[in-house]
Coordinates of C-alpha atoms in Angstrom, one line a residue:
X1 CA 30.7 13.9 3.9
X2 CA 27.3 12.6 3.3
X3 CA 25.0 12.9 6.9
X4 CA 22.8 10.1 8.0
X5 CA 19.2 10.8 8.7
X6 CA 19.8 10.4 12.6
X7 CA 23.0 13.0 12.4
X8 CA 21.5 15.1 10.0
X9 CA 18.3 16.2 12.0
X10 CA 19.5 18.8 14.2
X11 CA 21.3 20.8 11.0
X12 CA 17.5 20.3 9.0
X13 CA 16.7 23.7 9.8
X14 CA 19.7 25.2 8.7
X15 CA 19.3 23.4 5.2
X16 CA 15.4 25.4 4.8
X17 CA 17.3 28.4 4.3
X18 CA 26.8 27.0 -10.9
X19 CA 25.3 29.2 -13.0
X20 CA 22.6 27.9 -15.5
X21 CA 24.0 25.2 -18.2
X22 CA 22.0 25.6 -21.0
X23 CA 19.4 23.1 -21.8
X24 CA 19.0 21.1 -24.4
X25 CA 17.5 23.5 -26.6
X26 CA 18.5 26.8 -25.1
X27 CA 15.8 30.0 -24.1
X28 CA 16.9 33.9 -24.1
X29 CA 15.3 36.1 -21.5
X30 CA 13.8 37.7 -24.4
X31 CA 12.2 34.1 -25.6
X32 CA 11.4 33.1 -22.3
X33 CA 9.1 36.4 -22.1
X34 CA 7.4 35.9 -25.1
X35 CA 6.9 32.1 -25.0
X36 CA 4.0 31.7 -22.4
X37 CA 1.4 32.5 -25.4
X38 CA 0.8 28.7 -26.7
X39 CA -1.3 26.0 -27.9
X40 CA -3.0 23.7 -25.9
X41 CA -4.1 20.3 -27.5
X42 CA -6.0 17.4 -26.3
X43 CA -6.8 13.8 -27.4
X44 CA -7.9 10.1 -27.0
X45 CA -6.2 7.1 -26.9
X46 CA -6.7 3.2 -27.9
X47 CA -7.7 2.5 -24.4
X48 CA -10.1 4.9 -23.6
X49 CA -7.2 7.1 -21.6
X50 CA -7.1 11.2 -22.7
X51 CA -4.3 13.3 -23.3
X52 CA -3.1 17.2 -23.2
X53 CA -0.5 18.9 -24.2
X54 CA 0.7 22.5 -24.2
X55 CA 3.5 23.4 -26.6
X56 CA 4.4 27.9 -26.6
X57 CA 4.7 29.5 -29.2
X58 CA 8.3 29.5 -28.9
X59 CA 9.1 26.3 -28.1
X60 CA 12.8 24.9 -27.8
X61 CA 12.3 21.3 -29.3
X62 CA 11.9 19.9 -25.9
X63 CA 9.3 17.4 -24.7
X64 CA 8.4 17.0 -21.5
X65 CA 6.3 13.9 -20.6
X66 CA 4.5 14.2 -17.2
X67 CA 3.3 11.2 -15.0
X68 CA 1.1 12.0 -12.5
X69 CA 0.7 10.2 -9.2
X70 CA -1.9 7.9 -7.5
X71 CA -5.8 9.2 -7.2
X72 CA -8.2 10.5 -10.3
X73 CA -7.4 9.4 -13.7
X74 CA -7.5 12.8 -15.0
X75 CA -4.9 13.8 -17.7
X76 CA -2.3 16.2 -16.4
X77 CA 1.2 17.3 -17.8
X78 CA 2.8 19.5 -15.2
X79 CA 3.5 18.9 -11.1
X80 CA 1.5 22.5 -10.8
X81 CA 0.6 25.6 -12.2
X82 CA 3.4 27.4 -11.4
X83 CA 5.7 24.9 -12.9
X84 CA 4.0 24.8 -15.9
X85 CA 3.8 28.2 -16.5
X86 CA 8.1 28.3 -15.7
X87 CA 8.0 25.8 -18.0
X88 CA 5.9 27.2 -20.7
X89 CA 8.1 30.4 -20.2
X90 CA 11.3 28.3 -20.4
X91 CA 9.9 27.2 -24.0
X92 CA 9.6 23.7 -23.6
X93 CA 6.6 21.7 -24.7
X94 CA 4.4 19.5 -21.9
X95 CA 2.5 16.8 -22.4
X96 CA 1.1 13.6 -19.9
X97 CA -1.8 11.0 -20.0
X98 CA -4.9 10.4 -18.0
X99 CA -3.9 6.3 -18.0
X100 CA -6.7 4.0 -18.7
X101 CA -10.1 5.1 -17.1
X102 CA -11.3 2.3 -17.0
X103 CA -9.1 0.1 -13.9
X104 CA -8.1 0.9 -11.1
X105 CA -6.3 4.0 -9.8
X106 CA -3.2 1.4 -9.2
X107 CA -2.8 2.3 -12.8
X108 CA 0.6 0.6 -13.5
X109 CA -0.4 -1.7 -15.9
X110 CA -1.9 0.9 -18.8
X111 CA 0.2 4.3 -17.4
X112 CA 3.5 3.5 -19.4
X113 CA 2.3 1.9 -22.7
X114 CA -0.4 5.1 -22.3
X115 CA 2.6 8.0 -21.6
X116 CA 4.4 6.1 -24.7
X117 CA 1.0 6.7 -27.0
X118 CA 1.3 10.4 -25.6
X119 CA 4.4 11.0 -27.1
X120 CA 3.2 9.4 -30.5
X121 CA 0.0 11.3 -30.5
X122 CA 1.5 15.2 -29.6
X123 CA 4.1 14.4 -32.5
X124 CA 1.4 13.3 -35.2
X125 CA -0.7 16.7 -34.1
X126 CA 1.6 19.4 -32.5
X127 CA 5.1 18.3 -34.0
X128 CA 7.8 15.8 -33.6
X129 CA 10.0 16.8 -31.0
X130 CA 13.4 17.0 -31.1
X131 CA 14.4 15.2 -27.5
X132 CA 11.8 14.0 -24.6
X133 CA 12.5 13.8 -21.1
X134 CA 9.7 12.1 -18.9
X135 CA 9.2 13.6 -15.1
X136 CA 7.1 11.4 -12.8
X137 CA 5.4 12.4 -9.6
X138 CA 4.5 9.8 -6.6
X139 CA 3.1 7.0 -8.0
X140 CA 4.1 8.5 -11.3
X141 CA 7.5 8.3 -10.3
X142 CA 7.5 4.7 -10.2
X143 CA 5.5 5.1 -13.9
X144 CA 8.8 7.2 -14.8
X145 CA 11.1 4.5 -13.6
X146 CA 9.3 2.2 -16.3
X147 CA 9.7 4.5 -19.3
X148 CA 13.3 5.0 -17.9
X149 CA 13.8 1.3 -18.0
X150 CA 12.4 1.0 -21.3
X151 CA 12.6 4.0 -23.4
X152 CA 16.2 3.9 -24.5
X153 CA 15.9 5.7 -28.2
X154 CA 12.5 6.9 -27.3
X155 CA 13.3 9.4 -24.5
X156 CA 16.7 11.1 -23.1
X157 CA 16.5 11.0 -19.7
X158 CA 14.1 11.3 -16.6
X159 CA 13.6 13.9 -13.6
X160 CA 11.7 11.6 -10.8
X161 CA 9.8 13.8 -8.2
X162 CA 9.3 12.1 -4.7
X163 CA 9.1 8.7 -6.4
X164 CA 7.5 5.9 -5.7
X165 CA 10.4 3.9 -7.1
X166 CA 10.7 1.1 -4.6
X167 CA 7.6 -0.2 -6.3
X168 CA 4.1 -1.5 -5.1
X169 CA 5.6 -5.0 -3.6
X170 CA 7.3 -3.0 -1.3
X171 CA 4.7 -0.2 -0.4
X172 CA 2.3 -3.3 -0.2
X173 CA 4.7 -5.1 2.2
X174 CA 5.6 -2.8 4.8
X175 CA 2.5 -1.0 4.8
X176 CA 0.8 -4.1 6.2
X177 CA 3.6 -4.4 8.6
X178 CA 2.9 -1.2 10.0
X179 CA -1.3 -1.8 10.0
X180 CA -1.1 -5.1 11.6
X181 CA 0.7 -3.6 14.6
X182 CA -1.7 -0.6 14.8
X183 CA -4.6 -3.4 14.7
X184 CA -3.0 -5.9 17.1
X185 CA -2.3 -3.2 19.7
X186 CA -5.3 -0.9 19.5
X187 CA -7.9 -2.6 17.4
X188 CA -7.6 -6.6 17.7
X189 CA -11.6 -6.8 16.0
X190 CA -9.6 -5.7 12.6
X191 CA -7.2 -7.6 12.0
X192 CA -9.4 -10.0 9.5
X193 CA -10.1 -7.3 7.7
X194 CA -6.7 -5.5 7.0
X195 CA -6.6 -7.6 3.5
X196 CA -8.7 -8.4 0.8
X197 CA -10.8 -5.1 0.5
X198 CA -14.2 -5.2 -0.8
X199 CA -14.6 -1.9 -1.9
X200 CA -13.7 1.7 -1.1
X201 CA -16.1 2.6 1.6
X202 CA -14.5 -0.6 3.9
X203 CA -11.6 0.6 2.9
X204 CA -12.2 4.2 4.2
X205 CA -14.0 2.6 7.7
X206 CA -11.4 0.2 8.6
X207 CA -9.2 3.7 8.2
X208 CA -11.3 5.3 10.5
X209 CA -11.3 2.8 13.3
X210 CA -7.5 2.4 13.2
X211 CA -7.2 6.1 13.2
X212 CA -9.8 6.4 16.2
X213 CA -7.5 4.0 18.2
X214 CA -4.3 5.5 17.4
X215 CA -5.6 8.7 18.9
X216 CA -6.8 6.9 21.7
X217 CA -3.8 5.3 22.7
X218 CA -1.4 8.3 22.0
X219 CA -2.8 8.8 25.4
X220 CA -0.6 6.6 27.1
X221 CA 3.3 5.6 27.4
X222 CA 2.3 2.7 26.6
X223 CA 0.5 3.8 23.7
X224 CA 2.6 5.9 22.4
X225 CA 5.7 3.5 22.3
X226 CA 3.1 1.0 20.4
X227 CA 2.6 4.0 18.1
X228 CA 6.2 4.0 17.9
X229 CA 7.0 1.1 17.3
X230 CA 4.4 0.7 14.1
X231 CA 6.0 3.9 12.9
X232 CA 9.0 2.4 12.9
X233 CA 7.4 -0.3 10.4
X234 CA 5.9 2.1 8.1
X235 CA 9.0 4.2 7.9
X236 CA 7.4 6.9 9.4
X237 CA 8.9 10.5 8.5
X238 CA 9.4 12.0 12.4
X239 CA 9.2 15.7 10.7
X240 CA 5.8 16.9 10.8
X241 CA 4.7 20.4 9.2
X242 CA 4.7 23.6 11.7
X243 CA 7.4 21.9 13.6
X244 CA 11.3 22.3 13.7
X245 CA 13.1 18.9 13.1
X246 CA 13.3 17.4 16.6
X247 CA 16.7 16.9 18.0
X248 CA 18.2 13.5 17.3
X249 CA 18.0 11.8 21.0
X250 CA 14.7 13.6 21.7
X251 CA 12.5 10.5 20.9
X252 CA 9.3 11.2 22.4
X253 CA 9.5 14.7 20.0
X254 CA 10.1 12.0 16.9
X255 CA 7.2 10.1 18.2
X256 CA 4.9 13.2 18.6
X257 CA 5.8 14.4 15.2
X258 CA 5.1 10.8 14.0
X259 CA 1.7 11.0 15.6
X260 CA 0.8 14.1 14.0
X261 CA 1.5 12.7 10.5
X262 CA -0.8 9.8 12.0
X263 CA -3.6 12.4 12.9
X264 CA -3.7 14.3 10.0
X265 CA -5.2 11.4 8.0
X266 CA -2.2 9.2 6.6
X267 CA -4.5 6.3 7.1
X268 CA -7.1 7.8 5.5
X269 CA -5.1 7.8 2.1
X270 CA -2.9 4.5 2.5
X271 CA -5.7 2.1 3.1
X272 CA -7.9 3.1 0.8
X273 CA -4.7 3.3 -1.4
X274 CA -4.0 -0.8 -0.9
X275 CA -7.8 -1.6 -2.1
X276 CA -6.8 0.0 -5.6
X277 CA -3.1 -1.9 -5.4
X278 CA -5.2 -5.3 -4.7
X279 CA -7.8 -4.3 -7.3
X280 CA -4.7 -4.0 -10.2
X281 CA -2.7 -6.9 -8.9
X282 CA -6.2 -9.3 -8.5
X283 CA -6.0 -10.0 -4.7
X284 CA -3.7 -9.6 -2.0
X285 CA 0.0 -9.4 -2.5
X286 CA 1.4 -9.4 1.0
X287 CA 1.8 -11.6 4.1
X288 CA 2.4 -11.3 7.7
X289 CA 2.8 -15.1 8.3
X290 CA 7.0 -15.6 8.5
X291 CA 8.1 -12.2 8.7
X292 CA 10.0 -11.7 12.1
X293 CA 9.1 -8.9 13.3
X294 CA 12.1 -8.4 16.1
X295 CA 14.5 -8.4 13.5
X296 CA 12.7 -5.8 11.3
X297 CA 13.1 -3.2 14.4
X298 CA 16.9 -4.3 14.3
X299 CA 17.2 -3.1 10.9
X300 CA 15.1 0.6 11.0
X301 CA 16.6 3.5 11.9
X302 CA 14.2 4.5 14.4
X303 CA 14.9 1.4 16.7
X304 CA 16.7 3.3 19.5
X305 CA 13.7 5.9 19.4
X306 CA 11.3 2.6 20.1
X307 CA 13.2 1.3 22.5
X308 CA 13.9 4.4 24.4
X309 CA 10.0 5.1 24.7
X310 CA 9.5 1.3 25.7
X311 CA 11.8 1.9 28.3
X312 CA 10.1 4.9 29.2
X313 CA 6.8 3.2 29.1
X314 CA 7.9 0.5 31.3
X315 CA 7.5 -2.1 28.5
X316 CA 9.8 -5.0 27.1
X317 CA 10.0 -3.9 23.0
X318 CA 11.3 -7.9 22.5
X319 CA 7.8 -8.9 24.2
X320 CA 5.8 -7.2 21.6
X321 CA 8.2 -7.6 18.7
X322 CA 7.9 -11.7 20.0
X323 CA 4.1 -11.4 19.9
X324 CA 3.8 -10.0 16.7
X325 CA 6.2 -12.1 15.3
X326 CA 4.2 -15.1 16.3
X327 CA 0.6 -14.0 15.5
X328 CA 1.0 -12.9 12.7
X329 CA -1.0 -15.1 10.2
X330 CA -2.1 -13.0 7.4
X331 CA -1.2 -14.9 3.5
X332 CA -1.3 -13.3 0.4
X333 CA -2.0 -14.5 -3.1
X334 CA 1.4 -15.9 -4.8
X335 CA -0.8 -15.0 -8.0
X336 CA -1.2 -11.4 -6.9
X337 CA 2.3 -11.1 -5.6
X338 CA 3.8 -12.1 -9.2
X339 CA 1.1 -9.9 -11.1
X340 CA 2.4 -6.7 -9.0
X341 CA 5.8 -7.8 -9.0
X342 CA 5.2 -8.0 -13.5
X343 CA 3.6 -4.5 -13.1
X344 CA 5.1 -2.0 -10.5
X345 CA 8.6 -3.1 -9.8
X346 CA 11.6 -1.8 -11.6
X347 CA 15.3 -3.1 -11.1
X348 CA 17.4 -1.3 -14.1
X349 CA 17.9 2.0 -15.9
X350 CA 18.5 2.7 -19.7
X351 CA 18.6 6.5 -20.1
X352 CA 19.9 9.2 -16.8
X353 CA 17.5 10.0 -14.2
X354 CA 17.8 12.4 -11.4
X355 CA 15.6 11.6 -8.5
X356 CA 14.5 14.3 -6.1
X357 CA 12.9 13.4 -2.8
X358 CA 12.1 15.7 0.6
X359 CA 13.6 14.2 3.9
X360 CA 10.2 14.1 5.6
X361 CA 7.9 12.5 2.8
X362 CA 5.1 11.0 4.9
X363 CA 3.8 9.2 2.0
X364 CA 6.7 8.1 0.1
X365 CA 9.4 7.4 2.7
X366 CA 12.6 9.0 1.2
X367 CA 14.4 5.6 2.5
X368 CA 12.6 4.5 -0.8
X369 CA 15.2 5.8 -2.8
X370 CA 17.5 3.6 -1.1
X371 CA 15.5 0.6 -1.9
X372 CA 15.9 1.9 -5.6
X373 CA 19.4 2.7 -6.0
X374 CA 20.4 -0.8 -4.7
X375 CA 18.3 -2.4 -7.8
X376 CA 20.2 -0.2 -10.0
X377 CA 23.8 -1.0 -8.4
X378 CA 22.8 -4.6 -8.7
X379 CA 21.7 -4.2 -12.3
X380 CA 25.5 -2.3 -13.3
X381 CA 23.2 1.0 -13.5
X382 CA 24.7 3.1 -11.1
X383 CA 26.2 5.7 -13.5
X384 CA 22.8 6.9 -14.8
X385 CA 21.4 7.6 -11.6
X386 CA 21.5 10.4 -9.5
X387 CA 20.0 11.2 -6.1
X388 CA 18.8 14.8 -4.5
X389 CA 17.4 15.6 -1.3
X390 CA 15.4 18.7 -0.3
X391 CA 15.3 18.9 3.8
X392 CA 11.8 19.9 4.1
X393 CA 8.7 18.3 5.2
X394 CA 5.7 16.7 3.1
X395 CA 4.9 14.4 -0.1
X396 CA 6.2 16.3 -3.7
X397 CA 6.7 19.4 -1.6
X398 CA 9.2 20.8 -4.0
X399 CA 9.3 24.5 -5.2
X400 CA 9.1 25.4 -8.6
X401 CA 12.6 26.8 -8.3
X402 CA 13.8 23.1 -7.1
X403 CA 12.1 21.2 -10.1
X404 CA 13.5 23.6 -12.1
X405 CA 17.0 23.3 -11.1
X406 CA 16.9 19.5 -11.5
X407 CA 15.4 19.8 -14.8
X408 CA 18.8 22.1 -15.6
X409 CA 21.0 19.8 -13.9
X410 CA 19.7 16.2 -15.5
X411 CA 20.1 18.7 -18.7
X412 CA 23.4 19.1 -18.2
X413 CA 24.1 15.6 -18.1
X414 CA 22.3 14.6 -21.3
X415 CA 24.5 17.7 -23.0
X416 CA 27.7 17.0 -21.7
X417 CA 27.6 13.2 -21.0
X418 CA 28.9 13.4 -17.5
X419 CA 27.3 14.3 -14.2
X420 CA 30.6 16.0 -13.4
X421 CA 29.1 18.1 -10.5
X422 CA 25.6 18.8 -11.8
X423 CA 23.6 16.8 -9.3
X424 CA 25.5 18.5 -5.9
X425 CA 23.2 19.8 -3.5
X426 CA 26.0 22.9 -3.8
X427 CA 25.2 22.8 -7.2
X428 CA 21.5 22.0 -7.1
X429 CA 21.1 24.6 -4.4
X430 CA 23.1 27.7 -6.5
X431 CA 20.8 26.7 -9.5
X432 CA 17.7 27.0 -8.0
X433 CA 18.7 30.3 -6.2
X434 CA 20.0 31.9 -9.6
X435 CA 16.3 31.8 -10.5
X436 CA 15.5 34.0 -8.0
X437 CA 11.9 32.3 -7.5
X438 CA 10.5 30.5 -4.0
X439 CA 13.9 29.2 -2.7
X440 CA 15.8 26.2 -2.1
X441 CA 16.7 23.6 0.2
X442 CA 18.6 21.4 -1.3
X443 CA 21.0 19.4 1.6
X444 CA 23.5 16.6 1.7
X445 CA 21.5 13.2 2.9
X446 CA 21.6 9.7 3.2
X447 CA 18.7 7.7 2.9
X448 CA 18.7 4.7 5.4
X449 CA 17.1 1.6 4.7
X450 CA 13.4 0.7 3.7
X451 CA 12.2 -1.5 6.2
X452 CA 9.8 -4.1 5.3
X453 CA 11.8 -5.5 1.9
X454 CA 11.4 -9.0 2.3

């Protein structure tokens, strides 16, 4: 039986604790050992945006295009050193873009038609591949979901690592939900300026007042259930690293580990991040004004952890909810809202994709993936689209021996046709330990619903 979030905390630490099918093209130990010698080649496309690639001497045919996530426009075609070199080792070719240089770090609206020009440019200079699967990280997830939409002929399938795959509308969206609460409780002065960025440096100062007040008012019950209640919002992982997985009625413990995420700088990466979203989409996408903000507590899954510290606090969570609900004035730009809607929102699948996310992703809630798979369902998708969970804490916190085993599993798929059991956390989980590298924690989960999808 598949666990929901709330029922599956208290077995989390448990969970931190098939043989091999053969790829698409297959590797012997011995070719594995001699294929790390390669090439590395390097390029520049139409637009400005670089490329690298690294095909071994011994490669098996394979192609693997690699999106990277949100932050410098820097080529890269691997999650990390150590996968690469797996990778490498394994025989396959890697490959990934920069995206275009020259907008914004938002880069949805050059990364696809760049990754594309990749593939073009490695076949006219290292060799045409036999069979391309794309892998996206983060933000490059979402990038991933795009060429999964579209590539139908031009790639096989798609491994997706802690996605972004609810898209920018809803990051944008819920996000703001989750500032405007931090700003009307603990920093009223800000709320004019939680839209409509001017440039980076406001971006990183309004971070830094919100942040200051959030520490301040973690001081109080009253504080903290505010805290809470915002985290709520934001769907706030309540799994923070160096701690166990707090026990499922043991809400201030969820709030605590909430705050810690808090203090260890999320605002310092998400506000900056929604200047570069604005900058792509030209303006704000997002509004406050008609969103009822009572009825988006109802629906997250940390509601009775809110309420239980309001209670504790003294405080009436309806009161606040009310208030909020009929402050809130904040409009965004219809124009901006359909340019990021165009750009970074993706509601079907052509080719298989397996999706991995961890439990505790503090930057891309893993109740994203719920978001996602109810666009697929609704677009008659469902059958090319797999989900996997990993019960550990943090954003793209995946071993090697984890991205490795989906790899082998969405593999499997494209080979025999069927997902038959390939994408099991059983299965998963025996995959990644028959590699014998840094474990697994593959565990049976149920994402819960994004809150803030308007």
């Amino acid at each position: 039986m598949t666990r929901s979030p709330r029922r599956a905390l208290a077995a989390l630490c448990a969970a931190t604790a098939l043989a091999l099918t053969a790829p698409l093209a297959a590797t012997t130990p011995a070719a594995a050992a001699t294929a790390t010698a390669s090439t590395h080649y390097s390029g520049t496309l139409a637009d400005g945006a670089t490329w690298i690639a690294d095909k071994p001497a011994r490669w098996n045919g394979v192609l693997l295009l690699f999106s990277h996530g949100f932050g410098a426009l820097t080529a890269a075609n691997a999650p990390s050193d150590a996968v690469k070199d797996r990778l490498l080792a394994e025989g396959y070719a890697l490959a990934g873009s920069s995206y275009d240089p020259n907008g914004s770090a938002w880069a949805l609206r050059s990364a696809e038609r760049d990754q594309f020009a990749t593939v073009t440019a490695f076949g006219d200079t290292a060799g045409r591949p036999a069979h391309v699967v794309s892998v996206g990280l983060s933000m490059g997830g979402l990038v991933n979901a795009q060429i999964a939409r579209d590539g139908a002929g031009r790639i096989d399938g798609a491994l997706n690592l802690c996605g972004l795959v609810a898209g920018g509308v809803d990051l944008e969206d819920y996000q703001l939900d989750a500032e405007y609460a931090l700003a009307w409780f603990f920093d009223r002065a800000d709320l004019p300026n939680l839209v409509d960025l001017s440039d980076p440096d406001a971006a990183s100062a309004l971070a830094n007042r919100l942040s200051t007040a959030v520490d301040a008012a973690q001081r109080t019950p009253a504080g903290r259930a505010r805290i809470s209640l915002a985290a709520a919002y934001l769907n706030q992982s309540a799994w923070a690293p160096g701690q166990t997985p707090p026990a499922p009625t043991d809400y201030a413990d969820q709030e605590y580990q909430q705050y810690q995420w808090l203090q260890q700088g999320l605002l310092y990466f998400i506000v900056p991040g929604r200047y570069a979203v604005e900058q792509s989409a030209g303006g704000n996408p997002s509004s406050t004004k008609g969103v009822d903000y009572t009825a988006l507590l109802d629906k997250s899954w940390h509601a009775d952890e809110v309420r239980a510290l309001y209670a504790a606090a003294g405080l009436d969570p309806k009161a606040d909810t009310a208030a909020l609900t009929a402050h809130a004035d904040i409009t965004g730009s219809a124009a901006a809202r359909a340019n990021l809607t165009a750009s970074s929102t993706v509601t079907s699948l052509d080719v298989p994709m397996l999706s991995l996310h961890t439990t505790s992703d503090q930057l891309v809630p893993v109740e994203q993936e719920n978001a996602y798979a109810a666009r697929i369902r609704a677009a008659g998708d469902n059958s090319l689209l797999r989900q996997a969970f990993v019960a550990r804490q943090g954003h793209c916190n995946f071993t090697t021996a984890e991205i490795v085993a989906g790899l082998h599993a969405l593999e499997q798929r494209l080979v025999t046709g069927s997902w038959s059991n390939a994408a099991t956390p059983e299965s998963l989980q025996e995959r990644a330990t028959a590699l014998h590298l840094d474990g697994a924690a593959f565990v049976d989960w149920k994402p819960s619903r994004l809150s803030g999808v308007r």
